Short mmCIF file of C-alpha atoms and ligand atoms in Angstrom, two decimals:
data_model
loop_
_atom_site.label_atom_id
_atom_site.label_comp_id
_atom_site.label_asym_id
_atom_site.label_seq_id
_atom_site.Cartn_x
_atom_site.Cartn_y
_atom_site.Cartn_z
CA MET A 108 -10.35 46.38 9.83
CA PHE A 109 -7.30 43.79 10.71
CA GLU A 110 -4.14 45.96 12.22
CA LYS A 111 -1.94 42.68 11.38
CA VAL A 112 -2.16 38.60 9.92
CA LEU A 113 -0.45 36.27 10.45
CA ILE A 114 0.11 34.38 7.14
CA ALA A 115 0.11 30.40 8.45
CA ASN A 116 1.76 29.20 5.39
CA ARG A 117 4.63 29.51 3.21
CA GLY A 118 5.50 29.69 -0.49
CA GLU A 119 3.49 31.14 -3.63
CA VAL A 120 0.26 31.27 -1.44
CA ALA A 121 2.27 33.33 1.91
CA LEU A 122 2.97 35.04 -0.85
CA ARG A 123 -0.31 36.03 -2.23
CA ILE A 124 -1.94 36.51 1.01
CA HIS A 125 0.79 38.83 1.77
CA ARG A 126 0.68 40.88 -1.66
CA ALA A 127 -3.61 41.33 -0.80
CA CYS A 128 -2.71 42.73 2.94
CA ARG A 129 -0.31 45.14 1.91
CA GLU A 130 -3.19 46.65 -0.33
CA MET A 131 -5.56 46.83 2.37
CA GLY A 132 -3.08 48.41 4.49
CA ILE A 133 -2.46 45.34 6.92
CA HIS A 134 0.89 45.11 8.56
CA THR A 135 2.27 40.65 7.73
CA VAL A 136 3.40 38.85 10.11
CA ALA A 137 5.12 35.36 7.72
CA VAL A 138 6.27 32.28 9.52
CA HIS A 139 8.65 29.85 8.44
CA SER A 140 10.93 26.88 8.86
CA THR A 141 14.56 26.70 9.01
CA ALA A 142 14.51 26.04 5.77
CA ASP A 143 12.84 28.97 3.92
CA ALA A 144 14.97 31.43 6.20
CA ASP A 145 15.67 33.23 3.08
CA ALA A 146 12.75 32.52 1.07
CA MET A 147 10.50 35.78 -0.33
CA HIS A 148 7.43 35.98 2.02
CA VAL A 149 9.93 36.04 4.54
CA ARG A 150 11.52 39.26 3.09
CA LEU A 151 8.34 41.05 1.76
CA ALA A 152 6.63 40.67 4.96
CA ASP A 153 6.48 43.49 8.09
CA GLU A 154 7.59 41.27 10.57
CA ALA A 155 8.60 37.32 10.65
CA VAL A 156 9.05 34.70 13.34
CA CYS A 157 11.17 31.27 12.76
CA ILE A 158 8.16 28.37 13.32
CA GLY A 159 10.56 25.31 14.07
CA PRO A 160 13.06 23.21 11.97
CA PRO A 161 11.70 22.37 8.47
CA PRO A 162 9.52 19.17 8.96
CA ALA A 163 5.98 20.05 8.38
CA THR A 164 5.11 19.00 11.40
CA ASP A 165 7.47 20.51 13.42
CA SER A 166 6.62 23.73 11.80
CA TYR A 167 4.17 24.55 9.54
CA LEU A 168 1.43 21.77 11.10
CA ASN A 169 2.69 23.17 14.43
CA ILE A 170 -0.27 24.32 16.27
CA PRO A 171 1.32 25.99 19.76
CA ALA A 172 4.61 27.37 17.57
CA ILE A 173 2.49 29.50 15.16
CA LEU A 174 -0.17 30.39 18.17
CA SER A 175 3.09 31.59 20.26
CA ALA A 176 3.80 33.73 17.22
CA ALA A 177 0.82 35.47 17.17
CA GLU A 178 1.16 35.67 20.39
CA ILE A 179 4.36 37.34 20.17
CA THR A 180 3.57 39.60 17.69
CA ASN A 181 0.31 40.54 18.37
CA ALA A 182 -1.50 39.32 15.07
CA ASP A 183 -4.81 40.14 15.23
CA ALA A 184 -6.01 37.23 12.25
CA ILE A 185 -4.18 34.45 10.95
CA HIS A 186 -4.95 33.26 7.67
CA PRO A 187 -3.89 29.73 6.67
CA GLY A 188 -3.62 29.75 2.63
CA TYR A 189 -3.81 26.09 1.64
CA GLY A 190 -2.81 22.75 2.82
CA PHE A 191 -1.30 22.81 5.55
CA LEU A 192 -4.03 23.72 8.78
CA SER A 193 -6.63 25.25 6.76
CA GLU A 194 -9.22 23.13 6.97
CA ASN A 195 -7.80 21.59 10.39
CA ALA A 196 -11.10 22.61 12.62
CA ARG A 197 -9.22 22.08 15.98
CA PHE A 198 -6.51 24.63 14.98
CA ALA A 199 -9.35 27.00 13.53
CA ASP A 200 -11.05 26.55 17.33
CA ILE A 201 -7.54 27.40 18.74
CA VAL A 202 -7.20 30.59 17.10
CA ARG A 203 -10.56 31.55 17.78
CA ALA A 204 -10.02 30.08 22.18
CA HIS A 205 -6.79 32.61 21.18
CA ASP A 206 -9.28 36.08 20.90
CA ILE A 207 -8.22 35.17 17.33
CA THR A 208 -10.04 35.81 13.89
CA PHE A 209 -9.48 32.83 11.64
CA ILE A 210 -9.82 33.51 8.32
CA GLY A 211 -11.61 31.02 6.70
CA PRO A 212 -14.85 29.45 7.68
CA THR A 213 -16.41 28.21 10.50
CA PRO A 214 -15.21 25.24 12.66
CA GLU A 215 -18.65 23.91 12.17
CA HIS A 216 -18.26 24.11 8.73
CA ILE A 217 -14.42 22.77 7.76
CA ARG A 218 -15.29 19.36 10.13
CA LEU A 219 -18.85 19.30 8.24
CA MET A 220 -17.14 19.09 4.85
CA GLY A 221 -14.36 17.71 5.96
CA ASP A 222 -16.33 14.25 6.68
CA LYS A 223 -17.20 12.95 3.45
CA ILE A 224 -20.32 11.25 4.27
CA ALA A 225 -21.76 13.96 6.40
CA ALA A 226 -20.88 16.50 3.56
CA LYS A 227 -22.95 14.37 1.18
CA GLU A 228 -25.94 14.16 3.13
CA ALA A 229 -25.84 18.11 3.82
CA ALA A 230 -25.76 17.95 -0.03
CA ILE A 231 -28.81 16.57 0.30
CA LYS A 232 -30.60 19.00 2.25
CA LEU A 233 -29.27 21.79 0.64
CA GLY A 234 -30.38 20.59 -2.50
CA ILE A 235 -27.56 19.95 -4.32
CA PRO A 236 -27.44 16.72 -6.93
CA VAL A 237 -24.80 14.57 -5.55
CA VAL A 238 -23.80 10.50 -7.35
CA PRO A 239 -26.79 8.44 -6.15
CA GLY A 240 -25.11 5.69 -3.66
CA SER A 241 -25.27 3.75 -0.39
CA ASP A 242 -27.27 6.02 2.32
CA GLY A 243 -23.82 6.49 4.49
CA PRO A 244 -21.71 3.66 4.73
CA VAL A 245 -21.88 0.22 3.49
CA GLY A 246 -22.53 -2.12 6.31
CA ASN A 247 -22.15 -6.46 5.87
CA GLU A 248 -22.22 -7.91 1.95
CA ALA A 249 -26.01 -8.80 1.57
CA GLU A 250 -26.68 -4.91 2.54
CA ALA A 251 -24.19 -3.76 -0.27
CA LYS A 252 -25.61 -6.26 -3.20
CA ARG A 253 -28.72 -4.91 -2.52
CA VAL A 254 -27.18 -1.30 -3.15
CA ALA A 255 -25.65 -1.97 -5.44
CA THR A 256 -27.63 -3.72 -7.39
CA GLU A 257 -30.70 -0.92 -6.42
CA ILE A 258 -27.95 1.70 -7.72
CA GLY A 259 -26.89 -0.04 -10.84
CA TYR A 260 -23.45 -1.25 -11.90
CA PRO A 261 -20.22 -0.80 -12.70
CA VAL A 262 -20.28 0.80 -8.44
CA LEU A 263 -17.36 2.22 -6.67
CA ILE A 264 -16.66 1.59 -3.35
CA LYS A 265 -15.19 4.89 -0.95
CA ALA A 266 -12.95 4.98 2.12
CA THR A 267 -15.33 7.38 4.18
CA ALA A 268 -11.90 9.02 5.31
CA GLY A 269 -10.24 8.80 2.45
CA GLY A 270 -9.61 12.03 0.01
CA GLY A 271 -7.53 12.53 -3.30
CA GLY A 272 -8.54 9.35 -4.54
CA ARG A 273 -7.29 6.91 -2.00
CA GLY A 274 -8.98 4.08 -0.70
CA MET A 275 -11.83 3.73 -4.02
CA LYS A 276 -12.19 0.58 -6.08
CA VAL A 277 -14.60 -0.04 -8.85
CA ALA A 278 -16.48 -3.12 -9.20
CA GLN A 279 -17.75 -3.67 -12.95
CA SER A 280 -20.32 -6.15 -12.33
CA GLU A 281 -21.60 -8.47 -8.61
CA ASP A 282 -19.55 -11.25 -9.06
CA LYS A 283 -16.70 -8.44 -8.45
CA LEU A 284 -18.38 -6.90 -5.82
CA LEU A 285 -17.48 -8.67 -3.17
CA GLU A 286 -13.39 -8.72 -3.47
CA ALA A 287 -14.41 -4.99 -4.56
CA LEU A 288 -15.68 -4.36 -1.16
CA SER A 289 -12.47 -6.23 1.09
CA MET A 290 -10.45 -4.75 -0.73
CA ALA A 291 -11.56 -1.12 -0.15
CA ARG A 292 -11.55 -2.26 3.82
CA SER A 293 -8.85 -3.52 4.57
CA GLU A 294 -6.88 -1.14 2.16
CA ALA A 295 -9.24 1.92 4.46
CA GLY A 296 -8.15 0.38 7.60
CA LYS A 297 -4.53 0.20 7.36
CA ALA A 298 -4.64 4.02 4.85
CA PHE A 299 -6.86 6.03 7.53
CA GLY A 300 -7.64 3.73 10.90
CA ASN A 301 -10.51 3.06 9.57
CA ASP A 302 -12.61 0.83 6.67
CA GLN A 303 -15.94 1.91 6.71
CA VAL A 304 -16.77 2.24 3.18
CA TYR A 305 -19.35 3.47 1.18
CA MET A 306 -20.79 2.95 -2.23
CA GLU A 307 -21.35 5.30 -5.01
CA LYS A 308 -22.15 4.72 -9.22
CA TYR A 309 -19.04 5.06 -11.18
CA LEU A 310 -19.29 7.29 -13.10
CA SER A 311 -16.31 6.36 -15.99
CA THR A 312 -15.62 9.68 -18.08
CA PRO A 313 -16.66 12.33 -15.45
CA ARG A 314 -15.20 15.86 -16.13
CA HIS A 315 -14.36 18.09 -12.67
CA ILE A 316 -16.19 21.05 -12.38
CA GLU A 317 -15.76 23.28 -9.18
CA VAL A 318 -17.99 26.51 -8.55
CA GLN A 319 -16.60 28.86 -6.19
CA VAL A 320 -18.92 30.59 -3.21
CA LEU A 321 -18.06 33.87 -1.31
CA GLY A 322 -20.29 33.60 1.95
CA ASP A 323 -20.44 37.65 4.63
CA SER A 324 -20.98 37.33 7.86
CA GLN A 325 -24.61 39.52 6.22
CA GLY A 326 -25.62 36.30 4.80
CA HIS A 327 -25.38 37.05 1.78
CA VAL A 328 -23.43 34.43 -0.34
CA ILE A 329 -22.50 35.28 -4.27
CA HIS A 330 -20.67 32.66 -6.97
CA LEU A 331 -18.08 33.66 -9.50
CA GLY A 332 -18.37 31.36 -11.94
CA GLU A 333 -17.12 27.63 -12.57
CA ARG A 334 -13.34 26.68 -13.30
CA GLU A 335 -12.31 23.04 -14.96
CA CYS A 336 -10.29 20.63 -13.11
CA SER A 337 -9.88 17.46 -15.34
CA ILE A 338 -7.00 17.44 -16.07
CA GLN A 339 -4.44 15.67 -13.40
CA ARG A 340 -2.39 13.38 -12.89
CA ARG A 341 -3.21 11.29 -10.14
CA HIS A 342 -5.03 13.14 -8.37
CA GLN A 343 -2.92 16.32 -8.66
CA LYS A 344 -4.30 18.90 -10.10
CA VAL A 345 -1.62 19.87 -13.59
CA LEU A 346 -3.74 22.70 -15.40
CA GLU A 347 -7.07 24.50 -14.87
CA GLU A 348 -9.00 26.33 -16.29
CA SER A 349 -12.24 28.65 -16.20
CA PRO A 350 -14.74 28.78 -17.60
CA SER A 351 -15.59 25.03 -18.23
CA PRO A 352 -15.49 24.22 -22.64
CA ALA A 353 -17.81 21.65 -21.52
CA LEU A 354 -21.18 24.07 -20.00
CA ASN A 355 -22.45 26.46 -21.82
CA ALA A 356 -24.26 29.55 -19.98
CA THR A 357 -27.58 28.24 -19.34
CA GLU A 358 -25.74 25.35 -17.25
CA ARG A 359 -23.70 27.57 -15.30
CA GLU A 360 -26.71 29.81 -15.09
CA HIS A 361 -28.54 26.36 -13.74
CA ILE A 362 -24.86 24.94 -11.05
CA GLY A 363 -24.21 28.43 -9.99
CA GLY A 364 -28.13 29.14 -8.68
CA ILE A 365 -27.70 25.49 -7.29
CA VAL A 366 -25.00 26.27 -5.36
CA THR A 367 -25.70 30.18 -4.60
CA ARG A 368 -29.56 29.11 -2.76
CA ALA A 369 -27.64 25.84 -0.70
CA MET A 370 -24.85 27.91 0.46
CA THR A 371 -26.96 31.07 1.42
CA LYS A 372 -29.55 27.83 3.60
CA LEU A 373 -25.87 26.91 5.02
CA GLY A 374 -24.70 29.98 6.42
CA TYR A 375 -21.46 29.99 4.68
CA LEU A 376 -19.53 32.60 5.51
CA GLY A 377 -15.87 33.03 3.72
CA ALA A 378 -14.72 31.55 0.52
CA GLY A 379 -15.85 28.32 -0.88
CA THR A 380 -14.79 26.01 -3.69
CA VAL A 381 -18.25 22.62 -4.45
CA GLU A 382 -16.98 19.81 -6.30
CA PHE A 383 -18.77 18.11 -8.88
CA LEU A 384 -18.09 15.38 -11.44
CA TYR A 385 -19.84 16.23 -14.86
CA GLU A 386 -21.08 13.65 -17.15
CA ASP A 387 -23.73 13.73 -19.78
CA GLY A 388 -24.63 16.89 -19.03
CA LYS A 389 -25.32 16.14 -15.33
CA PHE A 390 -23.85 17.24 -12.10
CA TYR A 391 -22.79 15.62 -9.04
CA PHE A 392 -21.73 16.70 -5.90
CA ILE A 393 -18.82 14.80 -4.38
CA GLU A 394 -16.69 17.67 -1.91
CA MET A 395 -16.14 20.85 -0.61
CA ASN A 396 -13.17 22.50 0.31
CA THR A 397 -13.65 25.56 2.82
CA ARG A 398 -10.22 26.31 2.02
CA VAL A 399 -8.90 29.08 -0.88
CA GLN A 400 -7.79 26.90 -3.12
CA VAL A 401 -4.47 26.36 -5.76
CA GLU A 402 -6.48 27.78 -9.18
CA HIS A 403 -8.49 30.87 -7.72
CA PRO A 404 -6.64 33.37 -10.01
CA ILE A 405 -8.28 31.77 -12.88
CA THR A 406 -11.52 32.79 -11.15
CA GLU A 407 -9.80 36.42 -10.40
CA ALA A 408 -8.70 36.89 -13.97
CA VAL A 409 -12.25 36.01 -15.36
CA THR A 410 -13.56 37.76 -12.77
CA GLY A 411 -11.49 40.58 -11.39
CA ILE A 412 -12.45 40.38 -7.99
CA ASP A 413 -9.54 39.57 -5.34
CA ILE A 414 -10.87 36.29 -3.52
CA VAL A 415 -7.95 36.86 -1.27
CA ARG A 416 -9.03 40.57 -0.18
CA GLU A 417 -13.05 38.95 0.10
CA GLN A 418 -11.60 36.70 2.22
CA ILE A 419 -9.94 39.40 4.33
CA ARG A 420 -12.91 42.02 4.29
CA ILE A 421 -15.13 39.00 4.93
CA ALA A 422 -13.54 37.79 8.08
CA SER A 423 -13.59 40.97 9.02
CA GLY A 424 -17.24 41.50 9.43
CA ALA A 425 -17.28 43.89 6.53
CA PRO A 426 -20.27 42.31 3.76
CA LEU A 427 -19.07 40.98 0.46
CA GLY A 428 -18.07 44.06 -2.01
CA TYR A 429 -20.09 43.00 -4.51
CA GLU A 430 -24.24 41.59 -5.18
CA GLN A 431 -24.50 38.64 -7.59
CA LYS A 432 -25.49 41.26 -10.69
CA ASP A 433 -22.07 42.57 -9.74
CA VAL A 434 -19.86 39.43 -11.24
CA THR A 435 -19.46 39.86 -14.75
CA PHE A 436 -17.89 36.96 -16.79
CA HIS A 437 -14.98 37.86 -19.05
CA GLY A 438 -12.70 36.20 -21.18
CA HIS A 439 -10.81 32.79 -20.58
CA ALA A 440 -8.31 32.13 -17.76
CA ILE A 441 -5.68 29.03 -17.76
CA GLU A 442 -3.41 27.97 -15.18
CA CYS A 443 -0.36 26.06 -15.20
CA ARG A 444 1.03 24.61 -12.95
CA ILE A 445 4.42 24.24 -12.95
CA ASN A 446 6.19 22.26 -10.36
CA ALA A 447 9.85 21.31 -9.08
CA GLU A 448 9.75 17.76 -10.87
CA ASP A 449 11.52 15.40 -13.01
CA PRO A 450 9.30 16.48 -16.77
CA LYS A 451 9.40 12.24 -17.03
CA THR A 452 8.91 10.79 -13.90
CA PHE A 453 7.49 13.32 -11.76
CA ALA A 454 10.27 12.76 -9.41
CA PRO A 455 10.64 15.81 -6.64
CA SER A 456 13.53 18.05 -8.34
CA PRO A 457 14.69 20.56 -5.08
CA GLY A 458 18.07 22.70 -5.67
CA ARG A 459 19.74 26.01 -5.88
CA VAL A 460 17.58 28.20 -8.98
CA THR A 461 20.20 29.61 -11.06
CA ASP A 462 18.26 31.46 -14.08
CA TYR A 463 14.69 32.76 -12.81
CA HIS A 464 12.82 34.57 -15.67
CA PRO A 465 9.04 34.75 -15.79
CA PRO A 466 6.91 36.30 -19.13
CA GLY A 467 5.17 38.80 -19.12
CA GLY A 468 2.56 40.95 -21.18
CA LEU A 469 -0.77 41.91 -21.28
CA GLY A 470 -2.71 38.64 -19.37
CA VAL A 471 -0.07 36.65 -17.87
CA ARG A 472 -0.06 36.50 -14.07
CA VAL A 473 3.22 34.63 -12.28
CA ASP A 474 2.74 33.75 -8.86
CA SER A 475 5.25 32.99 -7.21
CA ALA A 476 7.93 32.90 -4.75
CA LEU A 477 11.30 31.91 -6.98
CA TYR A 478 13.97 33.99 -6.97
CA ALA A 479 17.46 33.53 -9.12
CA GLY A 480 20.26 32.42 -6.24
CA TYR A 481 16.56 30.33 -3.98
CA SER A 482 16.89 27.01 -3.30
CA VAL A 483 13.85 24.86 -3.74
CA PRO A 484 13.47 23.53 -0.46
CA PRO A 485 12.74 18.97 -0.42
CA TYR A 486 10.67 19.13 2.68
CA TYR A 487 7.64 20.52 1.13
CA ASP A 488 5.33 20.25 -1.74
CA SER A 489 7.14 20.36 -5.01
CA LEU A 490 4.88 23.46 -6.53
CA ILE A 491 6.98 26.46 -7.44
CA ALA A 492 5.23 29.26 -10.01
CA LYS A 493 1.34 29.15 -11.23
CA LEU A 494 1.54 30.74 -14.48
CA VAL A 495 -2.46 31.83 -15.70
CA VAL A 496 -2.90 33.34 -18.81
CA HIS A 497 -6.05 35.69 -19.04
CA GLY A 498 -7.63 36.39 -22.99
CA PRO A 499 -10.72 37.25 -24.55
CA THR A 500 -11.10 34.09 -25.61
CA ARG A 501 -10.39 30.38 -25.56
CA ASN A 502 -8.07 30.40 -28.71
CA GLU A 503 -6.44 33.12 -27.63
CA CYS A 504 -5.90 32.44 -24.49
CA LEU A 505 -4.32 28.75 -25.92
CA MET A 506 -2.36 31.31 -28.23
CA ARG A 507 -1.16 33.88 -25.15
CA LEU A 508 -0.41 30.57 -22.73
CA ARG A 509 1.89 28.94 -25.61
CA ARG A 510 4.02 32.55 -25.89
CA ALA A 511 4.35 32.71 -22.17
CA LEU A 512 5.82 29.17 -21.55
CA GLU A 513 8.37 29.30 -24.58
CA GLU A 514 9.43 32.40 -22.51
CA PHE A 515 9.76 30.78 -18.73
CA VAL A 516 13.14 30.22 -17.79
CA ILE A 517 13.67 28.81 -14.68
CA GLY A 518 17.27 26.91 -14.68
CA GLY A 519 19.14 24.66 -12.37
CA ILE A 520 16.28 22.73 -11.77
CA ASP A 521 13.50 20.00 -13.27
CA THR A 522 10.56 21.06 -13.85
CA THR A 523 7.13 20.38 -14.97
CA ILE A 524 7.49 23.41 -17.67
CA ASP A 525 7.91 21.03 -21.10
CA LEU A 526 4.38 19.14 -19.91
CA HIS A 527 2.57 22.73 -20.01
CA ARG A 528 4.25 23.16 -23.37
CA ARG A 529 2.68 20.09 -25.04
CA LEU A 530 -0.47 19.37 -23.31
CA VAL A 531 -1.34 22.93 -24.82
CA SER A 532 -1.36 22.19 -28.53
CA ASN A 533 -2.50 18.71 -27.80
CA VAL A 534 -5.22 18.45 -29.85
CA ASP A 535 -8.00 17.19 -27.88
CA PHE A 536 -7.01 19.79 -25.12
CA VAL A 537 -7.12 22.21 -28.23
CA ASN A 538 -10.43 20.90 -28.60
CA GLY A 539 -11.81 20.68 -24.65
CA ALA A 540 -12.39 17.18 -25.44
CA TYR A 541 -11.23 15.24 -22.28
CA ASP A 542 -12.35 14.09 -18.84
CA VAL A 543 -10.70 13.12 -16.08
CA HIS A 544 -8.61 9.93 -17.03
CA TRP A 545 -7.60 12.14 -20.18
CA LEU A 546 -4.13 12.65 -19.24
CA GLU A 547 -2.73 9.38 -17.68
CA ARG A 548 -4.32 7.84 -20.62
CA SER A 549 -2.63 9.97 -23.35
CA MET A 550 0.86 9.79 -21.40
CA ALA A 551 1.14 6.98 -21.38
CA THR A 552 0.94 7.09 -25.39
CA TRP A 553 3.71 9.92 -24.86
CA ARG A 554 7.79 8.62 -25.36
C1 MV4 B 880 -15.01 9.53 -8.83
C2 MV4 B 880 -15.61 9.17 -9.87
C3 MV4 B 880 -15.98 8.29 -10.03
N1 MV4 B 880 -17.35 7.92 -10.21
N2 MV4 B 880 -17.20 8.82 -8.38
C4 MV4 B 880 -11.86 10.83 -7.41
C5 MV4 B 880 -10.92 11.95 -5.56
C6 MV4 B 880 -12.67 12.40 -5.51
N3 MV4 B 880 -12.13 13.89 -5.64
C7 MV4 B 880 -13.14 11.60 -5.98
N4 MV4 B 880 -12.66 11.07 -7.11
C8 MV4 B 880 -13.36 10.17 -8.62
N5 MV4 B 880 -15.04 9.89 -7.66
C9 MV4 B 880 -18.16 8.38 -8.93
N6 MV4 B 880 -18.51 7.94 -8.04
C10 MV4 B 880 -13.79 9.24 -10.66
C11 MV4 B 880 -12.98 9.60 -9.53
C12 MV4 B 880 -12.06 10.57 -9.43
C13 MV4 B 880 -11.49 11.83 -10.72
C14 MV4 B 880 -12.29 12.46 -10.01
C15 MV4 B 880 -12.31 14.49 -9.54
C16 MV4 B 880 -10.74 14.33 -10.63
C17 MV4 B 880 -9.69 13.32 -10.68
C18 MV4 B 880 -9.93 12.39 -10.44
C19 MV4 B 880 -9.38 11.40 -11.48
C20 MV4 B 880 -9.60 9.59 -11.19
C21 MV4 B 880 -10.91 9.17 -10.65
#
């Protein structure tokens, strides 16, 4: 097992990784920019190294600085968390070249799943259902017309180098196809320097459901159930829950089995999440995330499995701590992402936190690096806390979540707490009757 892990991240996820290490008797090295000198992860880590000025490109994305910090502290492993360098295959390669363990999948699998078209082709080979569409990039207009006729309108044109919803154009009928195609191409060229696009059948009211997997170096893979992530705004997840209110036990077992068999065939190592669109009882693969995700705590609540601990164990060469038969699902969990943003305009709201009072009680977890007197810096993602609530049933979880949100006090900056207070009492949400467009459509009617 590792002696010392360098945490190449900041904020709540850096704290999360530090906590798992601490409980395993592993020393931790925090890295931080000058803006994060007073951050909680720096205070709690065994050692801390300043890696640069505030801009992420000069600090948390600065590969030479992070590797230097690992060298001078003699860390034997690096955990990238999520975001920043967590899905950067070149970083994983460089870490490996320094004889330091990268706590994550192999660079090959990171690279494979980072290429949207290659990932889809791999999914097909591995027996994972995908959205009907073009076989790779779409060529000229004639080919686009042929493919669109084959899969049926409406169709969606997606940028190969895109992701997170950027560079997508819908064509409702053939007379709109060429315009959508040229707009998608030119936007992709400008945004990503790569105008390659592919085509898929457009699913108009899908849900976003993802399956968590863990694979070890002995080739064992287990799944930890699914997470429903449809409550999104402009492709930013706002709230997630597990299990999905839309799935029954048979569907859960069905998709869990497909993903587990596929990841076993692939020889997947580490924690990973296979993302699907779900519509009319069918699953369609959209992408795979080769990192621990922001919303992992709801899976931990329902299964009782510490995902970050398993990541570290797997990376050290230990076998998974569980077989599939040991994974049982209990109750319901919901995570509210709380951002330092204006609740109406969603403009970032950095600044000094004057009051901080997180909720507590049975089944209430708050993952946050905030403290009274802390100044939220303006340079990074606006996520400042994750409220994770667990209860025996979805309704009891909702009751507990409403109570926890009432208690939650963050003073001195704007936050999105009020958005969640509104969400968890909305009848459509309470009934689980929503798709990926629901939140934006509903908020348009909110004053
Ligand atoms: C789609 C789709 C409908 N049909 N693909 C958006 C970002 C990327 N993860 C994939 N996305 C979508 N792909 C087809 N063929 C609708 C979306 C989509 C979406 C997906 C998941 C979560 C939120 C979303 C919001 C808008 C559109």
